[in-house]
Short mmCIF file of C-alpha atoms in Angstrom, two decimals:
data_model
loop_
_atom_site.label_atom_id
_atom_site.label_comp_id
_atom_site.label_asym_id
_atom_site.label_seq_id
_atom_site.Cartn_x
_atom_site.Cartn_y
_atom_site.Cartn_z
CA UNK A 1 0.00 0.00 0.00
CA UNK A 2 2.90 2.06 0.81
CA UNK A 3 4.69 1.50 -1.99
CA UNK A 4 1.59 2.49 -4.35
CA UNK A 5 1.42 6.04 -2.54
CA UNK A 6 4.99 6.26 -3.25
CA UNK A 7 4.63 5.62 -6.93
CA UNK A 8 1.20 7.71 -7.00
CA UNK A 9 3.65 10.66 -5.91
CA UNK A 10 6.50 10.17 -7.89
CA UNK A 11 3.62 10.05 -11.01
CA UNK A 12 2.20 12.82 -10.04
CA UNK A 13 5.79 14.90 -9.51
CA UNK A 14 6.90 13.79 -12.88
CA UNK A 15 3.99 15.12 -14.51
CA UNK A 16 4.14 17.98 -13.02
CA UNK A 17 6.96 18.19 -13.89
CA UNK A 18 6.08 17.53 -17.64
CA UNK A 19 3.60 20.98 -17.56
CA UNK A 20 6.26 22.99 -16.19
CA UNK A 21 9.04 22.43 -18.38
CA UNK A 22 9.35 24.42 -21.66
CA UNK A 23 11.62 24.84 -24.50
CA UNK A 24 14.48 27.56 -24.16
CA UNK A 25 14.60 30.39 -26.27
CA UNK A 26 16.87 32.61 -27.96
CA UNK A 27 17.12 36.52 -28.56
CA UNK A 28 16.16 39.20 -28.94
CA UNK A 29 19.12 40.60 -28.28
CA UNK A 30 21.29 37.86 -29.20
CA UNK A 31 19.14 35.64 -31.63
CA UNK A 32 21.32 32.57 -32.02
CA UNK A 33 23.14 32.51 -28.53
CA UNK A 34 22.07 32.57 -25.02
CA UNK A 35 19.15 30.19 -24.24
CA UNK A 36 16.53 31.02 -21.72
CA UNK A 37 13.67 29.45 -20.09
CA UNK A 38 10.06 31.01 -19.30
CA UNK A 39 9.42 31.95 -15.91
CA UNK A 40 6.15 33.09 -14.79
CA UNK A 41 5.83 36.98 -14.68
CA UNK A 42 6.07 38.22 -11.43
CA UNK A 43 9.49 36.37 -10.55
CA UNK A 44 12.03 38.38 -8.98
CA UNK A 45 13.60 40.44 -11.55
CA UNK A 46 15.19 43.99 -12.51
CA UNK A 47 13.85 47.32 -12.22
CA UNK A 48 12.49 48.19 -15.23
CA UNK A 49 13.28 51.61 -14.99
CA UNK A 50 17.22 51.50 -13.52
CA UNK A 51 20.00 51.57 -15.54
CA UNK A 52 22.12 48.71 -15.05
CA UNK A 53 26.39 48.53 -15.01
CA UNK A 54 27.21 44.49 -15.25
CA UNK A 55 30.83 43.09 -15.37
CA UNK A 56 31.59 39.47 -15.56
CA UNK A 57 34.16 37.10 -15.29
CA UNK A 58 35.47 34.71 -17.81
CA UNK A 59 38.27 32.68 -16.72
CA UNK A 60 37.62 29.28 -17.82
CA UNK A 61 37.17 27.30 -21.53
CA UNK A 62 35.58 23.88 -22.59
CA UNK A 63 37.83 20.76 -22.55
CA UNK A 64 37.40 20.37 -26.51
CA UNK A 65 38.90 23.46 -28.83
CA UNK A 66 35.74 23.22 -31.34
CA UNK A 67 33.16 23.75 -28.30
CA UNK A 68 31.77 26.87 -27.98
CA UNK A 69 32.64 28.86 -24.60
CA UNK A 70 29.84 28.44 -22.54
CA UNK A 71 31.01 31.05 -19.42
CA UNK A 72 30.83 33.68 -22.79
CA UNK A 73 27.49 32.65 -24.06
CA UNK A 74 26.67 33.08 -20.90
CA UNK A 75 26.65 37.03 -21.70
CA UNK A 76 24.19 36.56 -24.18
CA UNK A 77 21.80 34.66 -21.69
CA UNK A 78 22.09 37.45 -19.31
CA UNK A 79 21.01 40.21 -22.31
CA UNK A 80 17.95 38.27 -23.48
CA UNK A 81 16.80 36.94 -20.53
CA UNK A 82 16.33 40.25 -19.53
CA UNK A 83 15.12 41.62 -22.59
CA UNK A 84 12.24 38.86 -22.58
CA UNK A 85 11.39 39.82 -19.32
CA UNK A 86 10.74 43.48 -19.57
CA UNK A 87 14.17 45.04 -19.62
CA UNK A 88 15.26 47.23 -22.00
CA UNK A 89 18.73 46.59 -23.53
CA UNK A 90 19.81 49.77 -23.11
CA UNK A 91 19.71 49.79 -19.50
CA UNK A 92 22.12 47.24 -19.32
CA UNK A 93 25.72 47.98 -19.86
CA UNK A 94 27.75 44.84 -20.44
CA UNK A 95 31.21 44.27 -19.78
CA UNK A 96 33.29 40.75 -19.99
CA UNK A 97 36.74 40.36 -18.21
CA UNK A 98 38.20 37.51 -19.76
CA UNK A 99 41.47 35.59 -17.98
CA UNK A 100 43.42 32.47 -18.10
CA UNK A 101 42.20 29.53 -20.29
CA UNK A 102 39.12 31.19 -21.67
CA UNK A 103 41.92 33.76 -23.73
CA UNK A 104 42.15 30.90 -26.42
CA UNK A 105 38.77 32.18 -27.13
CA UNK A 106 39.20 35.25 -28.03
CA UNK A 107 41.17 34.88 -31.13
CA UNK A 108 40.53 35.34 -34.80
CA UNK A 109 39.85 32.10 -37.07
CA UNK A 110 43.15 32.42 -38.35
CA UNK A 111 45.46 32.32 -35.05
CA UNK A 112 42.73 29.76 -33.42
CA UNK A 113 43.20 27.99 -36.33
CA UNK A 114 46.84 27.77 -36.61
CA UNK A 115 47.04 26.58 -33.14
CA UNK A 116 43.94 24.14 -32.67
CA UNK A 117 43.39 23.32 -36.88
CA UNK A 118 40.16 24.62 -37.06
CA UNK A 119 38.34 28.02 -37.08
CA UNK A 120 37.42 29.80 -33.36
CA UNK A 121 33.62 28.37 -32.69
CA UNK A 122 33.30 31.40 -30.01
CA UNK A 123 33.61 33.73 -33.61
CA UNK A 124 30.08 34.57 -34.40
CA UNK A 125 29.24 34.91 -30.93
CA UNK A 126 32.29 37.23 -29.78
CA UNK A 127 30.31 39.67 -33.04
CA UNK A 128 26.65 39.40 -31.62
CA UNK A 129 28.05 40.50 -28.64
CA UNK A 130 29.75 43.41 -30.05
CA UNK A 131 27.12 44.41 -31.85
CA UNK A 132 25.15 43.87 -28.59
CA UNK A 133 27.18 46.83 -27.34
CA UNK A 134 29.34 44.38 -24.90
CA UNK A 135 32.69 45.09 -24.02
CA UNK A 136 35.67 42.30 -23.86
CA UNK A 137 38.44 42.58 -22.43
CA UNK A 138 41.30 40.25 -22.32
CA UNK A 139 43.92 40.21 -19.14
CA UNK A 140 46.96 41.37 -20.57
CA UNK A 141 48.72 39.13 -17.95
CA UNK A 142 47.17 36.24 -19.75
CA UNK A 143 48.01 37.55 -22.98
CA UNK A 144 51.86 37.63 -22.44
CA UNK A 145 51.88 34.37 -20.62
CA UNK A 146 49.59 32.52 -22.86
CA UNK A 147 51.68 34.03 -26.00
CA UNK A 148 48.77 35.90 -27.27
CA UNK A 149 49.42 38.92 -29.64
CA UNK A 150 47.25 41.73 -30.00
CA UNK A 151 46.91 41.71 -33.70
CA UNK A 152 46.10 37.83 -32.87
CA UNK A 153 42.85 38.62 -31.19
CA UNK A 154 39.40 39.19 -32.60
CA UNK A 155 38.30 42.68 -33.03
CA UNK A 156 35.29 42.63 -30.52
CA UNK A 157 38.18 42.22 -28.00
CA UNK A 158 40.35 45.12 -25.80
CA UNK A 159 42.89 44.62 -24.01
CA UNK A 160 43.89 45.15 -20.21
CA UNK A 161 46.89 45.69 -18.25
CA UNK A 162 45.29 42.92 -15.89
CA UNK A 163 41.66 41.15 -15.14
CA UNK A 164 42.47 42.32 -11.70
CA UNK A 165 43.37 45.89 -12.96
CA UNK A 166 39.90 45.61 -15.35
CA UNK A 167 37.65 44.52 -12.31
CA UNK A 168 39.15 46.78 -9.76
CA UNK A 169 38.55 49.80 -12.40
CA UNK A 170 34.94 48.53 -13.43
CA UNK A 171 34.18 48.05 -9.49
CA UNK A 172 35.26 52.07 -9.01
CA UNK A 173 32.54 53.00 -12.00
CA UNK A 174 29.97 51.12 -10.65
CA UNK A 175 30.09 47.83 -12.08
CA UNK A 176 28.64 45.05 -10.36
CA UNK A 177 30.41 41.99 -10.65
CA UNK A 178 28.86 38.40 -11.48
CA UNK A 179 31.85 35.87 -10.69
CA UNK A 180 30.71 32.79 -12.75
#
């Protein structure tokens, strides 16, 4: 008897589950990158009306050279989830601090491709985000140790004298940070 209330439950939880669970979508800031999920209106959000001054950090890459960088996309996520939710792009003011292994990512085809046979997959997405209005910069620290030139990296992409330097700047303008 138990056992059937159990199961009844766990039915019951699963198909609830079912209803609940949607497709992600893309855009419309960045149409072809950063998937979100629905969430019912009311949920904890923004201010509609407040100008927002976002920094994140970048600091790690996928195991496999042809995967696309999932810590970057994750820029893209940020900009339409709250685009779909009532927040207008403008009042968000996007800046990436990249560092360490993720710098691989930030170079054009042809350097990516001369060091991992095969064009940069983070390409397309490094340009939506540009054209998104999102900054990028590149530790400078990482550069030199990495071997990264300038004229190696993708035009969407700036360099810093340091990610610490780039933080510790974007902090004093009134940047708030999101560390993952």
């Amino acid at each position: 008897m138990f056992s059937r209330i159990l199961c009844g439950l766990a039915a019951m939880l699963f198909l609830a589950g079912q209803v609940n669970a949607a497709e992600p979508l893309t855009g419309p800031v960045i149409e072809a990158y950063g998937p979100v999920y629905p969430v019912d209106e009311g949920a904890f959000n923004l201010e509609q009306d407040t100008r927002y001054k976002v920094s994140m950090d970048v600091s790690a890459s996928e195991d496999f050279s042809g995967d696309l960088n999932r810590r970057l996309e994750s820029a893209a996520r940020f900009l339409n989830m709250h685009a779909r939710n009532g927040i207008d792009p403008k009042n968000i003011e996007l800046v990436i601090v990249v560092h360490g292994s993720a710098g691989k990512d930030l170079l054009k085809d042809t350097a990516y491709e001369a060091r991992f046979g095969e064009p940069n997959p983070n390409t397309p997405l490094l340009a939506a985000l540009h054209q998104a209005g999102v900054k990028i910069y590149l530790c400078g620290q990482t550069a030199a140790h990495r071997g990264l030139a300038a004229e190696e990296l993708n035009p969407a992409v700036s360099l810093a004298l340091s990610a610490m330097t780039a933080h510790v700047r974007l902090q004093s303008e009134g940047f708030t940070l999101i560390p993952f």
